CSV table of C-alpha atoms in Angstrom, one decimal:
chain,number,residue,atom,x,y,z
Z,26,UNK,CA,9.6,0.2,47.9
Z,27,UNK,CA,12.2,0.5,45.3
Z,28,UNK,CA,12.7,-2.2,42.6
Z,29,UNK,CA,16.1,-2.6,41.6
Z,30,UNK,CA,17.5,-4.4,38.4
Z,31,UNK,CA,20.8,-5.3,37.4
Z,32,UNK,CA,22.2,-6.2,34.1
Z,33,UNK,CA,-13.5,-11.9,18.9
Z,34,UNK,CA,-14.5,-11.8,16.0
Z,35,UNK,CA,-13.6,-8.9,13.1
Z,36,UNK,CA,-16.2,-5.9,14.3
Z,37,UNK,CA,-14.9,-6.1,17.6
Z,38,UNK,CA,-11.4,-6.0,17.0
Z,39,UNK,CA,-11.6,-3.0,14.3
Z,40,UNK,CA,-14.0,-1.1,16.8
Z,41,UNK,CA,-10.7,0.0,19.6
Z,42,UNK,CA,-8.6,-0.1,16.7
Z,43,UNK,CA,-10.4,2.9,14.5
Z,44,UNK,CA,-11.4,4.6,17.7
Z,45,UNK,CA,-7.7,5.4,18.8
Z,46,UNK,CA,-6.5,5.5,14.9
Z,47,UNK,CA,-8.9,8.3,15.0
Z,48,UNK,CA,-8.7,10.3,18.3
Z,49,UNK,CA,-4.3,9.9,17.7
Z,50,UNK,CA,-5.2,11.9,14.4
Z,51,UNK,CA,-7.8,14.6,15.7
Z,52,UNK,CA,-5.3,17.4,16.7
Z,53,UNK,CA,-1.9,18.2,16.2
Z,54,UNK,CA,-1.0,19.7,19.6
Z,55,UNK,CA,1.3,18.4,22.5
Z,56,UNK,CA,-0.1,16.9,25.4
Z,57,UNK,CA,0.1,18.9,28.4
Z,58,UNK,CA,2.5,17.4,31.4
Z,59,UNK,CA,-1.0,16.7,33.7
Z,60,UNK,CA,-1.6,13.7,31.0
Z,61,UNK,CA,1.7,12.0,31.2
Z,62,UNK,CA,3.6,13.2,28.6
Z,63,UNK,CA,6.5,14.6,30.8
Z,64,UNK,CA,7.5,10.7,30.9
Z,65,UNK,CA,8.9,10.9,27.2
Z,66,UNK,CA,10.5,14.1,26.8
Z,67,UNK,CA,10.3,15.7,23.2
Z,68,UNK,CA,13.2,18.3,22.5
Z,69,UNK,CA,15.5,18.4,19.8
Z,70,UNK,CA,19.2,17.8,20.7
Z,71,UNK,CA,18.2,15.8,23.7
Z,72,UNK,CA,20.0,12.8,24.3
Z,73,UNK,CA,20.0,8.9,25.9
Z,74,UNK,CA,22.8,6.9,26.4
Z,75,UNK,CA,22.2,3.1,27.4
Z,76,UNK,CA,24.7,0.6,28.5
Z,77,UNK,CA,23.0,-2.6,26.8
Z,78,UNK,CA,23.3,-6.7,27.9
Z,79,UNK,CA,22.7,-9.0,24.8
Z,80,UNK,CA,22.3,-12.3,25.6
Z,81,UNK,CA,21.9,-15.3,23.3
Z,82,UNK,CA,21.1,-19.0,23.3
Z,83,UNK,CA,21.4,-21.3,20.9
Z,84,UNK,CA,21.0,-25.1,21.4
Z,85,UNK,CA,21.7,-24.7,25.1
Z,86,UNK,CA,24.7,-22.5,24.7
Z,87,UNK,CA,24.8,-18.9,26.0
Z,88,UNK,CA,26.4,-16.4,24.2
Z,89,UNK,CA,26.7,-12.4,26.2
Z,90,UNK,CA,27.8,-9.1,24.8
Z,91,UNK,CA,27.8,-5.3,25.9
Z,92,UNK,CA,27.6,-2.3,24.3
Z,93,UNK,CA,26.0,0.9,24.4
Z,94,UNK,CA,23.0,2.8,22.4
Z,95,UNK,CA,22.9,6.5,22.1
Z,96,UNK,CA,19.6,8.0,21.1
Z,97,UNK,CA,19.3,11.3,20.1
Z,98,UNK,CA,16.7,14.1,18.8
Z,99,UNK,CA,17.8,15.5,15.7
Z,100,UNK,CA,14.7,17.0,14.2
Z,101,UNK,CA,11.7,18.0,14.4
Z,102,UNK,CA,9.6,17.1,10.9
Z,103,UNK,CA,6.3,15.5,9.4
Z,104,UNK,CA,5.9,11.5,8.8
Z,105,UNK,CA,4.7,10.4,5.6
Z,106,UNK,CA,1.1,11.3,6.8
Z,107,UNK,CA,1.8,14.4,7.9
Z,108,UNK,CA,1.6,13.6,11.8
Z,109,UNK,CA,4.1,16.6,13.5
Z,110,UNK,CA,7.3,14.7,15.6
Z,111,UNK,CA,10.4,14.2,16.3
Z,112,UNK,CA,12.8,12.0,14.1
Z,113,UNK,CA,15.3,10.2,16.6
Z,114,UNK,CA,18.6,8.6,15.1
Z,115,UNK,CA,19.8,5.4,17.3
Z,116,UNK,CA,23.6,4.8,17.3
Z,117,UNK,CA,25.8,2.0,18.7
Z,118,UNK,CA,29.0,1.8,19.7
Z,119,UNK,CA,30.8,-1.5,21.6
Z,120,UNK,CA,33.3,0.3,23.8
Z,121,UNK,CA,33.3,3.8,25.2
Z,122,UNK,CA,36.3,4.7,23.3
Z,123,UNK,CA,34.8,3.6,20.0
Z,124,UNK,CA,33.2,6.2,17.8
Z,125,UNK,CA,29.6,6.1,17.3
Z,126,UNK,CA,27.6,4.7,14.1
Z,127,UNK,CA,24.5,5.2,13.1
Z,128,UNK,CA,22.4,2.3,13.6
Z,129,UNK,CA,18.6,2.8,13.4
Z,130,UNK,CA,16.3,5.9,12.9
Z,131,UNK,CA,13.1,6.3,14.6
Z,132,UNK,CA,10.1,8.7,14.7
Z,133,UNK,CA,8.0,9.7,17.5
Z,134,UNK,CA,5.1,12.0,17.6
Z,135,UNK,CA,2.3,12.5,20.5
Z,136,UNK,CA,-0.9,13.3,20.5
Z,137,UNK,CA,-3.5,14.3,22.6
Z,138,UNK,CA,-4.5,10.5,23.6
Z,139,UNK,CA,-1.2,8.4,22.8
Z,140,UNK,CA,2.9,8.5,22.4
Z,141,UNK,CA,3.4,7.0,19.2
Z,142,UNK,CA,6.6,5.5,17.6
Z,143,UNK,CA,7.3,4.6,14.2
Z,144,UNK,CA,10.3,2.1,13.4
Z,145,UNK,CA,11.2,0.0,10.3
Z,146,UNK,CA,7.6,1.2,8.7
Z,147,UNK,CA,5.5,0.3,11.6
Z,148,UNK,CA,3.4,2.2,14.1
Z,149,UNK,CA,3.1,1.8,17.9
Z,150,UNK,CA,1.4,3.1,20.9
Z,151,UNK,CA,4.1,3.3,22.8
Z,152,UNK,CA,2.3,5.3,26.0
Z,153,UNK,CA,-1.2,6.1,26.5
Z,154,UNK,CA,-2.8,9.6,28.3
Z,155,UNK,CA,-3.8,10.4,30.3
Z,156,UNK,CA,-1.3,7.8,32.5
Z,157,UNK,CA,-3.6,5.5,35.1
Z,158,UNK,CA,-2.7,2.8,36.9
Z,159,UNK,CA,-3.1,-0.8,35.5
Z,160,UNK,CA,-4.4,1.2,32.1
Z,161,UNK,CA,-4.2,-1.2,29.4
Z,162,UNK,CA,-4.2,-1.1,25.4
Z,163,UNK,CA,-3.1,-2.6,22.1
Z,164,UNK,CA,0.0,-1.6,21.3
Z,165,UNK,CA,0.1,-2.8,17.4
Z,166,UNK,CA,-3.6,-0.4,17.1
Z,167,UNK,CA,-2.0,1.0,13.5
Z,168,UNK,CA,-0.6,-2.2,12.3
Z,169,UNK,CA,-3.1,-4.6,11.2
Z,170,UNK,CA,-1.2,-7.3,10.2
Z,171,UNK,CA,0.4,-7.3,14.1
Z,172,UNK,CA,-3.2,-6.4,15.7
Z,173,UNK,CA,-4.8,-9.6,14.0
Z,174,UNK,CA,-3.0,-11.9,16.2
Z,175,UNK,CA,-4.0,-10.1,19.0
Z,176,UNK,CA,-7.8,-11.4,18.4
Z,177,UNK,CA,-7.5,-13.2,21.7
Z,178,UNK,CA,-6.7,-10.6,23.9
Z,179,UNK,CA,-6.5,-6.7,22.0
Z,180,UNK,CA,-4.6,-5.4,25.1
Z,181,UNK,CA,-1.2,-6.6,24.7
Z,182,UNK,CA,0.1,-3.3,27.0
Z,183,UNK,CA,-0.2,-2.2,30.5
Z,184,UNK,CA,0.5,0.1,32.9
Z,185,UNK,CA,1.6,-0.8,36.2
Z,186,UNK,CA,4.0,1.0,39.2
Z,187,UNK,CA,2.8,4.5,38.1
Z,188,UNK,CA,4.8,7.2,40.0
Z,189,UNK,CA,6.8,4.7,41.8
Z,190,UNK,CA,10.8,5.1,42.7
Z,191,UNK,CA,12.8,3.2,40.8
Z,192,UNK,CA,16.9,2.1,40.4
Z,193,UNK,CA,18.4,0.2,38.0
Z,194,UNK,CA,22.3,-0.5,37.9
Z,195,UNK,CA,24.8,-1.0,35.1
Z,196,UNK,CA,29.0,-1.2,35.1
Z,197,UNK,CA,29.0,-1.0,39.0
Z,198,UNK,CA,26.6,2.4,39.4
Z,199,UNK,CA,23.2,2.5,40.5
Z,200,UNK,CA,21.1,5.3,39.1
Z,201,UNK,CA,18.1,6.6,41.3
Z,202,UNK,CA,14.3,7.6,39.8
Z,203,UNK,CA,12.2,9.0,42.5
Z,204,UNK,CA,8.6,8.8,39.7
Z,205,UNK,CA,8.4,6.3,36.8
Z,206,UNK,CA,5.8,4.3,35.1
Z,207,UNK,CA,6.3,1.0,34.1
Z,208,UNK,CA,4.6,-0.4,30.4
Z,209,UNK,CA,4.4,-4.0,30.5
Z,210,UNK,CA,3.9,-7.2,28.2
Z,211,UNK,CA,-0.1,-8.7,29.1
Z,212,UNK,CA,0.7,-12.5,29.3
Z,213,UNK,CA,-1.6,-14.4,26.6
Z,214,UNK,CA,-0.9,-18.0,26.4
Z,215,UNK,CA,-3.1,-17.6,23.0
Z,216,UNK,CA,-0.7,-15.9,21.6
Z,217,UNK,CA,2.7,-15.8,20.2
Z,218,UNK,CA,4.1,-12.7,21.8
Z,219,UNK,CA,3.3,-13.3,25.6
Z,220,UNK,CA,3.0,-17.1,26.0
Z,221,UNK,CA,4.5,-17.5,29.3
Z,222,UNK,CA,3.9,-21.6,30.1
Z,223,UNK,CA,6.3,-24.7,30.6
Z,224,UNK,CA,7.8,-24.7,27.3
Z,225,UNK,CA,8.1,-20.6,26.0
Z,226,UNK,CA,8.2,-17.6,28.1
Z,227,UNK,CA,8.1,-14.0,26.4
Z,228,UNK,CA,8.2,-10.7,28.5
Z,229,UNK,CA,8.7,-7.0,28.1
Z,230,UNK,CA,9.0,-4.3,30.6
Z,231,UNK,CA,10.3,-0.5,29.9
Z,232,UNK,CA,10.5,2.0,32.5
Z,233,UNK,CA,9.8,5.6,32.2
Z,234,UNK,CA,10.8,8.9,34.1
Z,235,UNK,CA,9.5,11.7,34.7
Z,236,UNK,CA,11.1,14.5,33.1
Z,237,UNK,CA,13.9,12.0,31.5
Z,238,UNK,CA,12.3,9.6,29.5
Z,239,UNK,CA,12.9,5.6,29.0
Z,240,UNK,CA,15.7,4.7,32.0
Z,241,UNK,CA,15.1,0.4,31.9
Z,242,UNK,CA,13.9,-1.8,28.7
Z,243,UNK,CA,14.2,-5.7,29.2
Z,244,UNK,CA,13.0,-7.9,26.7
Z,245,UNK,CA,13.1,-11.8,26.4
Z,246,UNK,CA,12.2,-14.5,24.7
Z,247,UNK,CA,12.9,-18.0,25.2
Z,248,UNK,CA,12.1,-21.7,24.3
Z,249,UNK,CA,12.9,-24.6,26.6
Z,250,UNK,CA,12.8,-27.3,24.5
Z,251,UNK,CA,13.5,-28.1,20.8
Z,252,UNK,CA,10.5,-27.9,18.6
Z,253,UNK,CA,10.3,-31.8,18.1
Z,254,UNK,CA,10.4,-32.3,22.1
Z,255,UNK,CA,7.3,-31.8,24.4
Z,256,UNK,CA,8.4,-33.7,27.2
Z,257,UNK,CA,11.0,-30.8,28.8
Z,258,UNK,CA,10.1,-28.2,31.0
Z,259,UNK,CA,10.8,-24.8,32.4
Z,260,UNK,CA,12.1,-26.2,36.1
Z,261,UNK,CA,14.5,-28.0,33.9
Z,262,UNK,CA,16.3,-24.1,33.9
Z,263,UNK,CA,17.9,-24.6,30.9
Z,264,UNK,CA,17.1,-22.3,27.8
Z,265,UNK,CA,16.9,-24.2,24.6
Z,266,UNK,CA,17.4,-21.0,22.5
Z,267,UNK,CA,16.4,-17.2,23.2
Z,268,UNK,CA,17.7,-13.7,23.7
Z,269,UNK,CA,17.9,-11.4,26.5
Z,270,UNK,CA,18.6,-7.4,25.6
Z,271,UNK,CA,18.6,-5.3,28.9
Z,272,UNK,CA,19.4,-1.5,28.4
Z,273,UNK,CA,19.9,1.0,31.2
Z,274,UNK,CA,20.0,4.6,31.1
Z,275,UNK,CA,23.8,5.5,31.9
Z,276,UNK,CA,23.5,9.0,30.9
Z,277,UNK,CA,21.1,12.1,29.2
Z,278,UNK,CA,21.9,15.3,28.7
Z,279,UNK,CA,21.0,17.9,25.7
Z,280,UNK,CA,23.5,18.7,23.3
């Protein structure tokens, strides 16, 4: 079936962490397609164009824009460290017509066991090889300030849907994925970032494909209630304050 979307204690937490901060570090080479990689792409001059819904809340009032991301692969270069990638420069525009401007840059490199993605000075396992289904991980592995909240529950990543269809639609167009992967948010009341309960709900899903890279991200993050309230609760469907950022592929090419 085809989904559619519109617009512990210290030893055992540094034990995963330092085992994949080691094997993402063991060799410099490019994973071969068998593992997964061919769901991110890595070519310089390719290019990603998203159409983007931004949705904001603030004491019960909504508040929607659209625009559009471009993200493109200028170079291929060496982090800070060292680690061989690809630096990719993210630039927004609000209307079609409108020129672009440089908005963000970013810096990917793979490995042998992970996808990883630097941005504003942190690290991420963005996708883990080889792909399996219902594979999960801890995305913030390099970052331990971020990993240290993840004490409850160090897999904070999954996989799920692997080499499923997929279609996503945006400005009246539907565009068509026969295999993708999905990487999903692992709900964790005990934690900050995927508390999904009466009062807070947090989720993230992105969706890959094969031979294109990232087609779908949704993220959100809302409250229910004002802080100093506890009576309110979700089936009240009102959203205290929160934001909800949808991108969808429009259009990739190689320039």
């Amino acid at each position: 079936m085809i989904r559619r979307y519109s617009f512990p204690n210290l030893l055992t937490w540094l034990a995963p962490v330092l085992a994949l901060a080691v094997a993402g570090c063991q060799t410099d080479s490019v994973p071969g397609p068998q593992s997964g990689a061919d769901y991110f792409p890595l070519e310089v001059g390719r290019y990603r164009i998203y159409a983007v819904s931004d949705t904001l809340w603030t004491n019960f009032q909504r508040t929607a824009t659209s625009y559009q991301f471009r993200e493109m692969i200028t170079d291929r270069i060496n982090d800070a460290t060292g680690q061989p990638g690809y630096r990719i420069v993210r630039a927004k525009r609000m209307l079609p017509t409108d020129l672009w401007r440089d908005d963000s840059v970013m810096f990917v490199a793979a490995t042998d066991n992970a996808l990883l993605l630097t941005r504003n000075n942190r690290r991420s396992v963005e996708l883990v090889f080889p792909v399996q289904p219902d594979r999960s991980w801890n995305m913030y592995a390099f970052s331990l300030v971020d990993t240290a909240l993840y004490t409850m529950n160090l897999d904070n990543r999954r996989y799920q849907d692997v080499a499923q269809p997929f279609a996503a639609s945006a400005g009246g167009k539907t565009y068509r994925y026969d295999q993708t992967l999905t990487t999903a948010l692992v709900v964790n009341n005990n934690n900050a970032y995927g508390a999904d309960d009466d009062y807070y709900r947090s989720t993230y899903e992105q969706v890959y494909a094969k031979g294109v890279g990232p087609v779908y991200r949704a993220r959100r993050r809302f409250s229910y209630c004002p802080e100093q309230v506890g009576s309110c609760k979700r089936s009240n469907t009102r959203i205290y304050k929160g934001r909800t950022l949808v991108e969808v592929l429009i259009e990739q090419g190689k320039m």
